[in-house]
Coordinates of N, CA, C and O in Angstrom, one line a residue:
M286 N -33.2 17.9 -10.5 CA -32.9 17.4 -9.1 C -31.8 16.4 -9.2 O -31.8 15.5 -10.0
P287 N -30.9 16.5 -8.3 CA -29.8 15.6 -8.2 C -30.2 14.2 -7.7 O -31.2 14.0 -7.1
L288 N -29.5 13.2 -8.2 CA -29.8 11.9 -7.8 C -29.3 11.8 -6.2 O -28.2 12.2 -5.9
T289 N -30.2 11.3 -5.4 CA -29.9 11.3 -3.9 C -30.1 10.0 -3.3 O -31.3 9.5 -3.4
R290 N -29.1 9.4 -2.8 CA -29.2 8.1 -2.2 C -29.6 8.3 -0.7 O -29.0 9.1 0.1
V291 N -30.8 7.7 -0.3 CA -31.4 7.9 1.0 C -31.2 6.6 1.8 O -31.4 5.5 1.4
A292 N -30.9 6.7 3.1 CA -30.8 5.6 4.0 C -31.9 5.7 5.0 O -32.0 6.7 5.8
A293 N -32.9 4.8 4.9 CA -34.1 4.9 5.9 C -33.7 3.9 7.1 O -33.6 2.7 6.9
C294 N -33.3 4.4 8.2 CA -32.8 3.7 9.4 C -34.1 3.3 10.2 O -34.3 4.0 11.2
H295 N -34.8 2.3 9.9 CA -35.9 1.8 10.7 C -35.3 0.9 11.8 O -35.4 -0.3 11.6
V296 N -34.8 1.5 12.8 CA -34.0 0.7 13.8 C -34.6 1.2 15.2 O -35.0 2.3 15.4
A297 N -34.4 0.2 16.1 CA -34.9 0.5 17.5 C -33.8 1.3 18.2 O -32.7 1.2 18.1
P298 N -34.4 2.2 19.1 CA -33.5 3.0 20.0 C -33.0 2.1 21.2 O -33.6 1.1 21.3
Y299 N -32.1 2.6 21.9 CA -31.9 2.0 23.2 C -32.9 2.6 24.1 O -32.9 3.8 24.4
F300 N -33.8 1.8 24.6 CA -35.1 2.3 25.2 C -34.7 3.2 26.3 O -34.0 2.9 27.3
L301 N -35.2 4.4 26.2 CA -35.0 5.5 27.3 C -33.6 5.8 27.7 O -33.3 6.0 28.8
S302 N -32.7 5.7 26.7 CA -31.4 6.1 26.8 C -30.9 7.1 25.7 O -30.5 6.6 24.7
A303 N -30.9 8.3 25.9 CA -30.6 9.3 25.0 C -29.1 9.2 24.5 O -28.9 9.2 23.3
R304 N -28.2 9.0 25.5 CA -26.8 9.0 25.0 C -26.5 7.6 24.2 O -25.9 7.8 23.1
K305 N -27.0 6.5 24.6 CA -26.8 5.2 23.9 C -27.4 5.4 22.4 O -26.9 4.9 21.5
T306 N -28.7 6.0 22.5 CA -29.3 6.0 21.2 C -28.6 7.0 20.3 O -28.5 6.7 19.1
T307 N -28.2 8.0 20.8 CA -27.4 9.0 19.9 C -26.2 8.4 19.4 O -25.9 8.5 18.2
D308 N -25.4 7.7 20.2 CA -24.2 7.0 19.7 C -24.6 5.9 18.6 O -23.9 5.8 17.6
K309 N -25.7 5.3 18.8 CA -26.3 4.3 17.7 C -26.6 5.1 16.5 O -26.2 4.6 15.3
A310 N -27.3 6.1 16.6 CA -27.6 6.9 15.4 C -26.3 7.4 14.7 O -26.3 7.3 13.4
I311 N -25.4 7.8 15.4 CA -24.1 8.4 14.8 C -23.5 7.2 14.0 O -23.0 7.3 13.0
S312 N -23.4 6.0 14.6 CA -22.8 4.9 14.0 C -23.6 4.5 12.6 O -22.9 4.2 11.7
Y313 N -24.9 4.6 12.7 CA -25.7 4.4 11.4 C -25.4 5.5 10.4 O -25.3 5.1 9.2
V314 N -25.3 6.7 10.8 CA -25.0 7.8 9.9 C -23.6 7.6 9.2 O -23.5 7.7 8.0
Q315 N -22.6 7.2 10.0 CA -21.3 7.0 9.5 C -21.3 5.8 8.6 O -20.6 5.9 7.4
R316 N -22.0 4.7 8.9 CA -22.1 3.5 8.0 C -22.8 3.9 6.7 O -22.4 3.5 5.6
A317 N -23.9 4.6 6.8 CA -24.6 5.0 5.6 C -23.9 5.9 4.7 O -23.9 5.7 3.5
A318 N -23.1 6.8 5.3 CA -22.3 7.8 4.5 C -21.2 7.0 3.8 O -20.9 7.3 2.6
K319 N -20.6 6.0 4.4 CA -19.6 5.1 3.8 C -20.2 4.4 2.5 O -19.5 4.0 1.6
N320 N -21.5 4.2 2.5 CA -22.2 3.5 1.4 C -22.9 4.6 0.5 O -23.9 4.3 -0.1
S321 N -22.5 5.8 0.5 CA -22.8 6.8 -0.4 C -24.2 7.4 -0.1 O -24.7 8.1 -1.0
A322 N -24.8 7.2 1.1 CA -26.1 7.9 1.4 C -25.8 9.4 1.6 O -24.9 9.7 2.2
K323 N -26.7 10.2 1.1 CA -26.5 11.6 1.3 C -27.6 12.2 2.3 O -27.5 13.2 2.9
L324 N -28.7 11.4 2.4 CA -29.8 11.7 3.4 C -30.0 10.5 4.2 O -30.3 9.4 3.7
I325 N -29.9 10.7 5.5 CA -30.1 9.6 6.5 C -31.3 9.9 7.4 O -31.3 11.0 8.0
V326 N -32.3 9.0 7.4 CA -33.5 9.4 8.1 C -33.8 8.3 9.2 O -33.6 7.1 9.0
F327 N -34.2 8.9 10.5 CA -34.5 8.0 11.6 C -35.9 8.3 11.9 O -36.6 9.2 11.5
P328 N -36.5 7.3 12.7 CA -37.9 7.2 13.1 C -38.4 8.4 14.0 O -37.5 9.2 14.6
E329 N -39.7 8.5 14.1 CA -40.3 9.4 15.1 C -39.7 9.2 16.5 O -39.7 8.0 16.9
T330 N -39.4 10.2 17.2 CA -38.9 10.2 18.5 C -37.9 9.1 18.7 O -38.0 8.4 19.8
Y331 N -37.0 9.0 17.9 CA -36.0 8.0 18.0 C -35.2 8.1 19.3 O -34.8 7.2 19.9
I332 N -34.9 9.4 19.6 CA -34.2 9.7 20.9 C -35.3 10.2 21.7 O -35.9 11.3 21.4
A333 N -35.8 9.7 22.8 CA -35.1 8.6 23.5 C -36.1 7.3 23.4 O -35.7 6.2 23.8
A334 N -37.3 7.5 22.9 CA -38.3 6.3 22.8 C -39.6 6.9 22.3 O -39.9 8.1 22.4
F335 N -40.4 6.0 21.9 CA -41.8 6.3 21.6 C -42.6 5.7 22.7 O -42.5 4.5 23.0
P336 N -43.5 6.5 23.3 CA -44.2 6.0 24.5 C -45.3 5.1 24.3 O -46.5 5.4 24.6
V337 N -45.1 4.0 23.7 CA -46.1 3.0 23.3 C -46.8 2.5 24.6 O -48.0 2.1 24.5
W338 N -46.2 2.6 25.7 CA -46.8 2.1 27.0 C -48.1 2.9 27.3 O -49.0 2.3 27.9
S339 N -48.2 4.1 26.9 CA -49.4 4.9 27.0 C -50.7 4.3 26.3 O -51.8 4.5 26.7
A340 N -50.3 3.5 25.3 CA -51.4 2.8 24.5 C -51.8 1.6 25.1 O -52.9 1.0 24.8
L341 N -50.9 1.0 26.0 CA -51.1 -0.4 26.5 C -51.5 -0.5 27.9 O -52.0 -1.5 28.4
R342 N -51.1 0.5 28.7 CA -51.3 0.5 30.2 C -52.1 1.8 30.7 O -52.0 2.8 30.0
P343 N -52.8 1.6 31.8 CA -53.5 2.7 32.3 C -52.5 3.8 32.7 O -51.4 3.5 33.1
P344 N -52.9 5.1 32.5 CA -52.1 6.2 33.0 C -51.5 6.1 34.3 O -50.3 6.5 34.7
T345 N -52.3 5.6 35.3 CA -51.8 5.5 36.7 C -50.6 4.6 36.9 O -50.0 4.7 37.9
E346 N -50.3 3.7 35.8 CA -49.3 2.8 35.9 C -48.0 3.3 35.2 O -47.0 2.5 35.1
N347 N -48.0 4.5 34.6 CA -47.0 4.9 33.7 C -46.2 6.1 34.4 O -45.3 6.7 33.6
H348 N -46.3 6.4 35.6 CA -45.6 7.5 36.2 C -44.2 7.4 36.2 O -43.4 8.4 35.7
D349 N -43.6 6.3 36.5 CA -42.2 6.0 36.4 C -41.6 6.1 35.0 O -40.5 6.6 34.8
L350 N -42.4 5.6 34.0 CA -42.0 5.7 32.6 C -42.0 7.2 32.1 O -41.1 7.6 31.4
F351 N -43.0 7.9 32.5 CA -43.1 9.3 32.2 C -41.9 10.1 32.7 O -41.2 10.9 32.1
Q352 N -41.6 9.8 34.0 CA -40.4 10.4 34.6 C -39.2 10.2 33.9 O -38.3 11.0 33.7
Q353 N -39.0 8.9 33.5 CA -37.8 8.4 32.7 C -37.8 9.1 31.3 O -36.8 9.5 30.9
M354 N -38.9 9.2 30.7 CA -39.1 9.9 29.5 C -38.6 11.3 29.5 O -37.9 11.8 28.7
V355 N -39.0 12.1 30.5 CA -38.6 13.5 30.8 C -37.2 13.5 31.0 O -36.5 14.3 30.3
K356 N -36.7 12.7 31.8 CA -35.2 12.7 32.0 C -34.4 12.4 30.8 O -33.3 13.0 30.6
E357 N -34.8 11.5 29.9 CA -34.0 11.1 28.7 C -34.4 11.8 27.5 O -33.8 11.6 26.4
S358 N -35.4 12.7 27.5 CA -35.7 13.6 26.4 C -34.6 14.6 26.3 O -33.7 14.8 27.2
V359 N -34.4 15.2 25.1 CA -33.3 16.0 24.8 C -33.6 17.4 24.4 O -34.8 17.6 24.0
Y360 N -32.7 18.3 24.5 CA -32.9 19.8 24.1 C -32.5 19.9 22.6 O -31.5 19.2 22.3
A361 N -33.1 20.5 21.8 CA -32.8 20.8 20.5 C -31.4 21.5 20.3 O -30.8 21.3 19.2
D362 N -31.0 22.1 21.3 CA -29.6 22.7 21.3 C -28.7 22.0 22.4 O -27.8 22.6 22.9
G363 N -29.0 20.7 22.7 CA -28.3 20.0 23.7 C -27.1 19.2 23.1 O -27.0 19.2 21.9
E364 N -26.5 18.5 24.0 CA -25.3 17.8 23.6 C -25.5 16.6 22.6 O -24.7 16.4 21.7
E365 N -26.6 15.9 22.8 CA -26.9 14.9 21.7 C -27.1 15.4 20.4 O -26.6 14.8 19.4
V366 N -27.8 16.5 20.3 CA -28.1 17.1 19.0 C -26.8 17.7 18.4 O -26.5 17.6 17.2
D367 N -26.0 18.2 19.3 CA -24.6 18.9 18.9 C -23.9 17.7 18.3 O -23.2 17.9 17.3
A368 N -23.8 16.5 18.9 CA -23.1 15.3 18.4 C -23.6 15.0 17.0 O -22.7 14.7 16.1
L369 N -24.9 15.0 16.7 CA -25.4 14.7 15.5 C -25.1 15.8 14.5 O -24.7 15.5 13.3
R370 N -25.0 17.0 14.9 CA -24.7 18.1 14.0 C -23.2 17.9 13.6 O -22.9 18.2 12.4
D371 N -22.3 17.6 14.6 CA -20.9 17.4 14.2 C -20.8 16.2 13.2 O -20.0 16.3 12.2
T372 N -21.5 15.2 13.3 CA -21.6 14.0 12.4 C -22.0 14.3 11.0 O -21.4 14.0 10.1
A373 N -23.1 15.2 11.0 CA -23.5 15.6 9.6 C -22.5 16.4 8.9 O -22.2 16.3 7.7
R374 N -21.8 17.3 9.7 CA -20.7 18.1 9.1 C -19.6 17.3 8.7 O -19.0 17.4 7.5
E375 N -19.2 16.3 9.5 CA -18.1 15.3 9.1 C -18.3 14.5 7.9 O -17.4 14.2 7.1
T376 N -19.5 14.0 7.8 CA -19.9 13.1 6.7 C -20.5 13.7 5.5 O -20.8 13.1 4.6
K377 N -20.8 15.1 5.6 CA -21.4 15.9 4.5 C -22.8 15.3 4.2 O -23.1 15.2 3.0
T378 N -23.5 14.9 5.1 CA -24.9 14.2 4.9 C -25.9 15.2 5.6 O -25.7 16.0 6.4
V379 N -27.2 15.0 5.1 CA -28.3 15.5 5.8 C -29.0 14.5 6.6 O -29.1 13.3 6.1
I380 N -29.2 14.9 7.9 CA -29.8 13.9 8.8 C -31.2 14.4 9.3 O -31.3 15.5 9.6
S381 N -32.2 13.5 9.2 CA -33.5 13.7 9.7 C -33.7 12.8 11.0 O -33.6 11.6 10.8
I382 N -34.0 13.4 12.1 CA -34.1 12.6 13.3 C -35.2 13.0 14.2 O -35.4 14.2 14.4
G383 N -36.0 12.1 14.7 CA -37.0 12.5 15.6 C -36.5 12.4 17.1 O -35.8 11.5 17.5
I384 N -36.9 13.4 17.8 CA -36.5 13.5 19.2 C -37.8 13.7 20.1 O -38.7 14.3 19.7
S385 N -37.7 13.3 21.3 CA -38.6 13.8 22.3 C -37.9 15.0 23.0 O -36.9 14.8 23.6
E386 N -38.4 16.1 22.7 CA -37.7 17.4 23.0 C -38.2 18.0 24.3 O -39.3 18.2 24.6
K387 N -37.1 18.3 25.2 CA -37.4 19.1 26.3 C -37.4 20.5 26.0 O -36.9 21.0 25.1
S388 N -38.2 21.3 26.9 CA -38.2 22.8 26.7 C -37.4 23.3 27.8 O -37.5 23.0 29.0
R389 N -36.5 24.4 27.5 CA -35.7 25.0 28.7 C -36.6 25.9 29.5 O -36.1 26.4 30.5
T390 N -37.8 26.2 29.1 CA -38.7 27.1 29.8 C -39.8 26.3 30.6 O -40.7 26.9 31.0
S391 N -39.6 25.0 30.7 CA -40.6 24.2 31.4 C -39.9 23.0 32.1 O -38.9 22.5 31.7
T392 N -40.5 22.5 33.2 CA -39.9 21.4 33.9 C -40.4 20.1 33.3 O -39.7 19.1 33.5
A393 N -41.5 20.0 32.7 CA -42.0 18.7 32.1 C -42.8 18.8 30.9 O -43.4 17.9 30.5
C394 N -42.7 19.9 30.1 CA -43.3 20.0 28.9 C -42.4 19.4 27.7 O -41.2 19.7 27.6
L395 N -42.9 18.4 27.1 CA -42.2 17.7 26.0 C -42.9 17.9 24.7 O -44.1 18.1 24.6
Y396 N -42.1 17.8 23.6 CA -42.6 17.9 22.2 C -42.1 16.8 21.4 O -41.0 16.3 21.6
N397 N -43.0 16.3 20.6 CA -42.6 15.3 19.5 C -42.1 16.1 18.4 O -42.8 16.7 17.7
S398 N -40.7 16.0 18.3 CA -40.1 16.9 17.3 C -39.3 16.1 16.3 O -38.9 15.0 16.5
N399 N -39.0 16.7 15.1 CA -38.1 16.2 14.1 C -37.2 17.4 13.7 O -37.6 18.5 13.5
L400 N -35.9 17.0 13.6 CA -34.9 18.0 13.1 C -34.3 17.5 11.8 O -34.1 16.4 11.6
I401 N -34.2 18.4 10.9 CA -33.3 18.1 9.6 C -32.1 18.9 9.8 O -32.2 20.2 9.9
I402 N -31.0 18.3 9.8 CA -29.7 18.8 10.1 C -28.9 18.8 8.7 O -28.8 17.8 8.1
G403 N -28.3 19.9 8.3 CA -27.7 20.1 7.0 C -26.3 19.7 7.1 O -25.6 19.4 8.1
I404 N -25.6 19.7 5.9 CA -24.3 19.2 5.7 C -23.2 20.0 6.4 O -22.1 19.6 6.6
T405 N -23.5 21.3 6.8 CA -22.6 22.0 7.6 C -22.9 22.0 9.1 O -22.4 22.8 9.8
G406 N -23.8 21.2 9.4 CA -24.2 21.0 10.9 C -25.3 21.9 11.3 O -25.6 21.8 12.5
E407 N -25.8 22.8 10.5 CA -26.9 23.7 11.0 C -28.2 22.9 11.0 O -28.4 22.0 10.3
I408 N -29.0 23.3 11.9 CA -30.5 22.8 11.9 C -31.2 23.6 10.9 O -31.5 24.8 11.1
L409 N -31.6 22.9 9.9 CA -32.3 23.5 8.8 C -33.8 23.6 9.1 O -34.5 24.6 8.7
V410 N -34.3 22.6 9.7 CA -35.8 22.5 10.1 C -35.9 22.0 11.5 O -35.3 20.9 11.8
H411 N -36.6 22.7 12.4 CA -37.0 22.2 13.7 C -38.5 22.2 13.8 O -39.1 23.3 13.9
H412 N -39.1 21.0 13.6 CA -40.5 20.9 13.6 C -41.0 20.2 14.8 O -40.5 19.1 15.1
R413 N -42.0 20.8 15.4 CA -42.7 20.2 16.5 C -44.1 19.7 16.1 O -44.8 20.5 15.4
K414 N -44.4 18.4 16.2 CA -45.6 17.8 15.8 C -46.8 18.8 16.1 O -46.9 19.2 17.3
L415 N -47.7 19.1 15.1 CA -48.7 20.0 15.4 C -49.7 19.6 16.4 O -50.0 20.4 17.4
M416 N -50.0 18.3 16.4 CA -51.0 17.8 17.4 C -50.7 16.3 17.7 O -50.8 15.5 16.8
P417 N -50.2 16.1 18.9 CA -50.1 14.6 19.3 C -51.4 13.9 19.1 O -52.5 14.4 19.3
T418 N -51.3 12.7 18.7 CA -52.5 12.0 18.3 C -52.8 10.9 19.4 O -51.9 10.3 20.0
F419 N -54.0 10.6 19.6 CA -54.6 9.6 20.5 C -53.8 9.7 21.9 O -53.8 10.7 22.5
F420 N -53.2 8.6 22.2 CA -52.5 8.5 23.6 C -51.2 9.3 23.7 O -50.7 9.6 24.8
E421 N -50.7 9.8 22.5 CA -49.5 10.6 22.5 C -49.7 11.9 23.5 O -48.8 12.5 23.9
K422 N -51.0 12.4 23.6 CA -51.4 13.5 24.3 C -51.0 13.4 25.8 O -51.0 14.4 26.5
L423 N -50.8 12.1 26.2 CA -50.5 11.9 27.6 C -48.9 12.2 27.8 O -48.5 12.3 28.9
T424 N -48.2 12.4 26.7 CA -46.7 12.6 26.8 C -46.3 13.9 26.3 O -45.5 14.7 26.9
W425 N -46.8 14.3 25.1 CA -46.4 15.5 24.4 C -47.3 16.6 24.3 O -48.6 16.4 24.3
S426 N -46.8 17.8 24.3 CA -47.7 19.0 24.1 C -47.8 19.3 22.6 O -47.0 18.9 21.8
P427 N -48.8 20.1 22.2 CA -49.0 20.5 20.8 C -47.9 21.4 20.4 O -47.4 22.2 21.1
G428 N -47.4 21.3 19.1 CA -46.4 22.1 18.6 C -47.1 23.3 17.9 O -48.2 23.8 18.3
D429 N -46.4 23.9 16.8 CA -46.9 24.9 16.1 C -46.5 24.9 14.6 O -45.8 24.0 14.3
G430 N -46.9 25.8 13.8 CA -46.6 25.7 12.4 C -45.3 26.2 12.0 O -44.9 26.2 10.9
H431 N -44.5 26.7 13.0 CA -43.2 27.3 12.7 C -42.3 26.3 11.9 O -41.5 26.7 11.0
G432 N -42.4 25.0 12.2 CA -41.5 24.0 11.6 C -42.0 23.4 10.2 O -41.4 22.6 9.7
L433 N -43.2 24.0 9.7 CA -43.7 23.6 8.4 C -42.8 24.3 7.3 O -43.2 25.1 6.7
R434 N -41.6 23.8 7.2 CA -40.6 24.4 6.3 C -39.9 23.3 5.4 O -39.8 22.2 5.9
V435 N -39.4 23.7 4.4 CA -38.6 22.9 3.5 C -37.2 23.3 3.5 O -37.0 24.5 3.5
A436 N -36.3 22.4 3.6 CA -34.9 22.7 3.6 C -34.3 22.6 2.3 O -34.4 21.6 1.6
D437 N -33.6 23.6 1.9 CA -32.9 23.8 0.6 C -31.5 23.2 0.8 O -30.7 23.7 1.5
T438 N -31.3 21.9 0.3 CA -30.0 21.3 0.5 C -29.4 20.9 -0.9 O -30.1 21.0 -1.9
P439 N -28.1 20.5 -0.9 CA -27.5 20.2 -2.2 C -28.1 18.9 -2.8 O -27.9 18.6 -4.0
Y440 N -28.9 18.2 -1.9 CA -29.5 16.9 -2.4 C -31.0 17.1 -2.7 O -31.7 16.1 -2.9
G441 N -31.5 18.3 -2.7 CA -32.9 18.5 -3.0 C -33.6 19.3 -1.9 O -33.0 19.6 -0.9
R442 N -34.8 19.7 -2.3 CA -35.6 20.4 -1.2 C -36.3 19.5 -0.4 O -37.2 18.7 -0.9
I443 N -36.0 19.4 0.9 CA -36.4 18.3 1.8 C -37.4 18.8 2.9 O -37.1 19.8 3.6
G444 N -38.4 18.1 3.0 CA -39.4 18.5 4.1 C -39.9 17.2 4.7 O -39.6 16.1 4.2
G445 N -40.6 17.3 5.8 CA -41.2 16.1 6.5 C -42.3 16.4 7.5 O -42.3 17.6 8.0
L446 N -43.0 15.4 7.7 CA -44.1 15.5 8.7 C -43.9 14.2 9.5 O -43.4 13.2 9.2
I447 N -44.6 14.3 10.8 CA -44.4 13.3 11.7 C -45.8 12.5 11.8 O -46.8 13.1 12.1
C448 N -45.7 11.2 11.5 CA -46.8 10.3 11.8 C -48.1 10.7 11.2 O -48.2 11.0 10.0
G449 N -49.1 10.9 12.0 CA -50.4 11.3 11.5 C -50.5 12.6 10.8 O -51.5 12.8 10.1
E450 N -49.5 13.5 10.9 CA -49.5 14.7 10.2 C -49.5 14.4 8.7 O -50.0 15.3 7.9
N451 N -49.0 13.3 8.2 CA -48.9 12.9 6.9 C -50.4 12.7 6.2 O -50.4 12.6 5.0
T452 N -51.3 12.6 7.1 CA -52.7 12.5 6.6 C -53.4 13.9 6.6 O -54.6 14.0 6.3
N453 N -52.7 14.9 7.1 CA -53.2 16.3 7.2 C -53.0 17.1 5.8 O -51.9 17.4 5.5
P454 N -54.1 17.2 5.0 CA -53.9 17.8 3.7 C -53.2 19.2 3.8 O -52.5 19.6 2.9
L455 N -53.6 20.1 4.8 CA -53.1 21.4 4.8 C -51.6 21.4 5.2 O -50.8 22.2 4.7
A456 N -51.2 20.5 6.1 CA -49.8 20.4 6.4 C -49.0 19.9 5.2 O -47.9 20.5 4.9
R457 N -49.4 18.9 4.5 CA -48.8 18.4 3.3 C -48.7 19.6 2.2 O -47.7 19.8 1.6
Y458 N -49.9 20.3 2.1 CA -49.8 21.4 1.0 C -48.9 22.4 1.4 O -48.2 23.0 0.5
S459 N -48.7 22.7 2.7 CA -47.8 23.8 3.1 C -46.4 23.4 2.6 O -45.6 24.3 2.2
L460 N -46.0 22.2 2.6 CA -44.7 21.8 2.2 C -44.6 21.8 0.6 O -43.6 22.2 0.0
M461 N -45.7 21.2 0.0 CA -45.8 21.2 -1.5 C -45.6 22.6 -2.0 O -45.0 22.9 -3.1
A462 N -46.3 23.5 -1.4 CA -46.3 24.9 -1.9 C -44.9 25.6 -1.8 O -44.6 26.6 -2.5
Q463 N -43.9 24.9 -1.0 CA -42.6 25.4 -1.0 C -41.7 24.6 -1.9 O -40.4 24.7 -1.7
S464 N -42.2 24.0 -2.9 CA -41.5 23.2 -3.9 C -40.7 22.0 -3.3 O -39.6 21.7 -3.7
E465 N -41.3 21.4 -2.3 CA -40.7 20.1 -1.7 C -40.4 19.1 -2.8 O -41.2 18.9 -3.6
Q466 N -39.2 18.5 -2.8 CA -38.9 17.5 -3.8 C -38.8 16.1 -3.0 O -39.1 15.1 -3.7
I467 N -38.3 16.1 -1.8 CA -38.2 14.8 -1.1 C -39.0 15.0 0.2 O -38.8 16.0 0.9
H468 N -39.9 14.1 0.4 CA -40.9 14.1 1.6 C -40.5 13.1 2.6 O -40.5 11.9 2.1
I469 N -40.2 13.3 3.8 CA -40.0 12.4 4.9 C -41.2 12.2 5.7 O -41.7 13.1 6.3
S470 N -41.7 11.0 5.7 CA -42.9 10.6 6.6 C -42.3 9.8 7.8 O -42.0 8.6 7.5
S471 N -42.0 10.4 8.9 CA -41.5 9.6 10.0 C -42.6 9.0 10.8 O -43.6 9.6 11.1
W472 N -42.4 7.8 11.2 CA -43.3 7.0 12.1 C -42.5 6.3 13.1 O -41.3 6.2 13.0
P473 N -43.2 5.9 14.3 CA -42.4 5.3 15.3 C -41.8 3.9 14.9 O -42.4 3.2 14.0
P474 N -40.6 3.6 15.5 CA -40.0 2.2 15.1 C -40.6 1.1 15.8 O -39.9 0.4 16.5
I475 N -41.9 0.9 15.7 CA -42.6 -0.2 16.4 C -43.3 -1.0 15.4 O -43.7 -0.6 14.4

């Protein structure tokens, strides 16, 4: 396995601003790449925010926040992700980034997703969290097993799980069985 420098970007997003957060992520990728990082990792739902308000306030007080969350969530094939794909290609890095993902087939269905973007800008893994945990169910829909994949990259076989999934033995095993060499455990930046 090649020696791989990893940059773990445990940084706050611009709260509920997909564009500003994307620009911030791009600046961190560029900075990490200048310091020889080959894999740059961002937190769970870095774009556009983690809905911690659902754990702290009654649901009846969160309607405005949820509407803003829907507005600022991004498409996996949208302009924010395209900008990150371009950056991965330009810097020859692998990027792992959490997004609150909109669905083009729904008006308000969101997913807690993680993307692994390869050095040529392709999305190698598009994983939707299998089951939102606790209060997250107020924001996100359950995903599926399609994203339980390992990306074969020049820097190793990379896989990842989102937050509580890392305590799920079968989810972990599914990646281990694919000869995962680098495991990304993404958690919210709070």
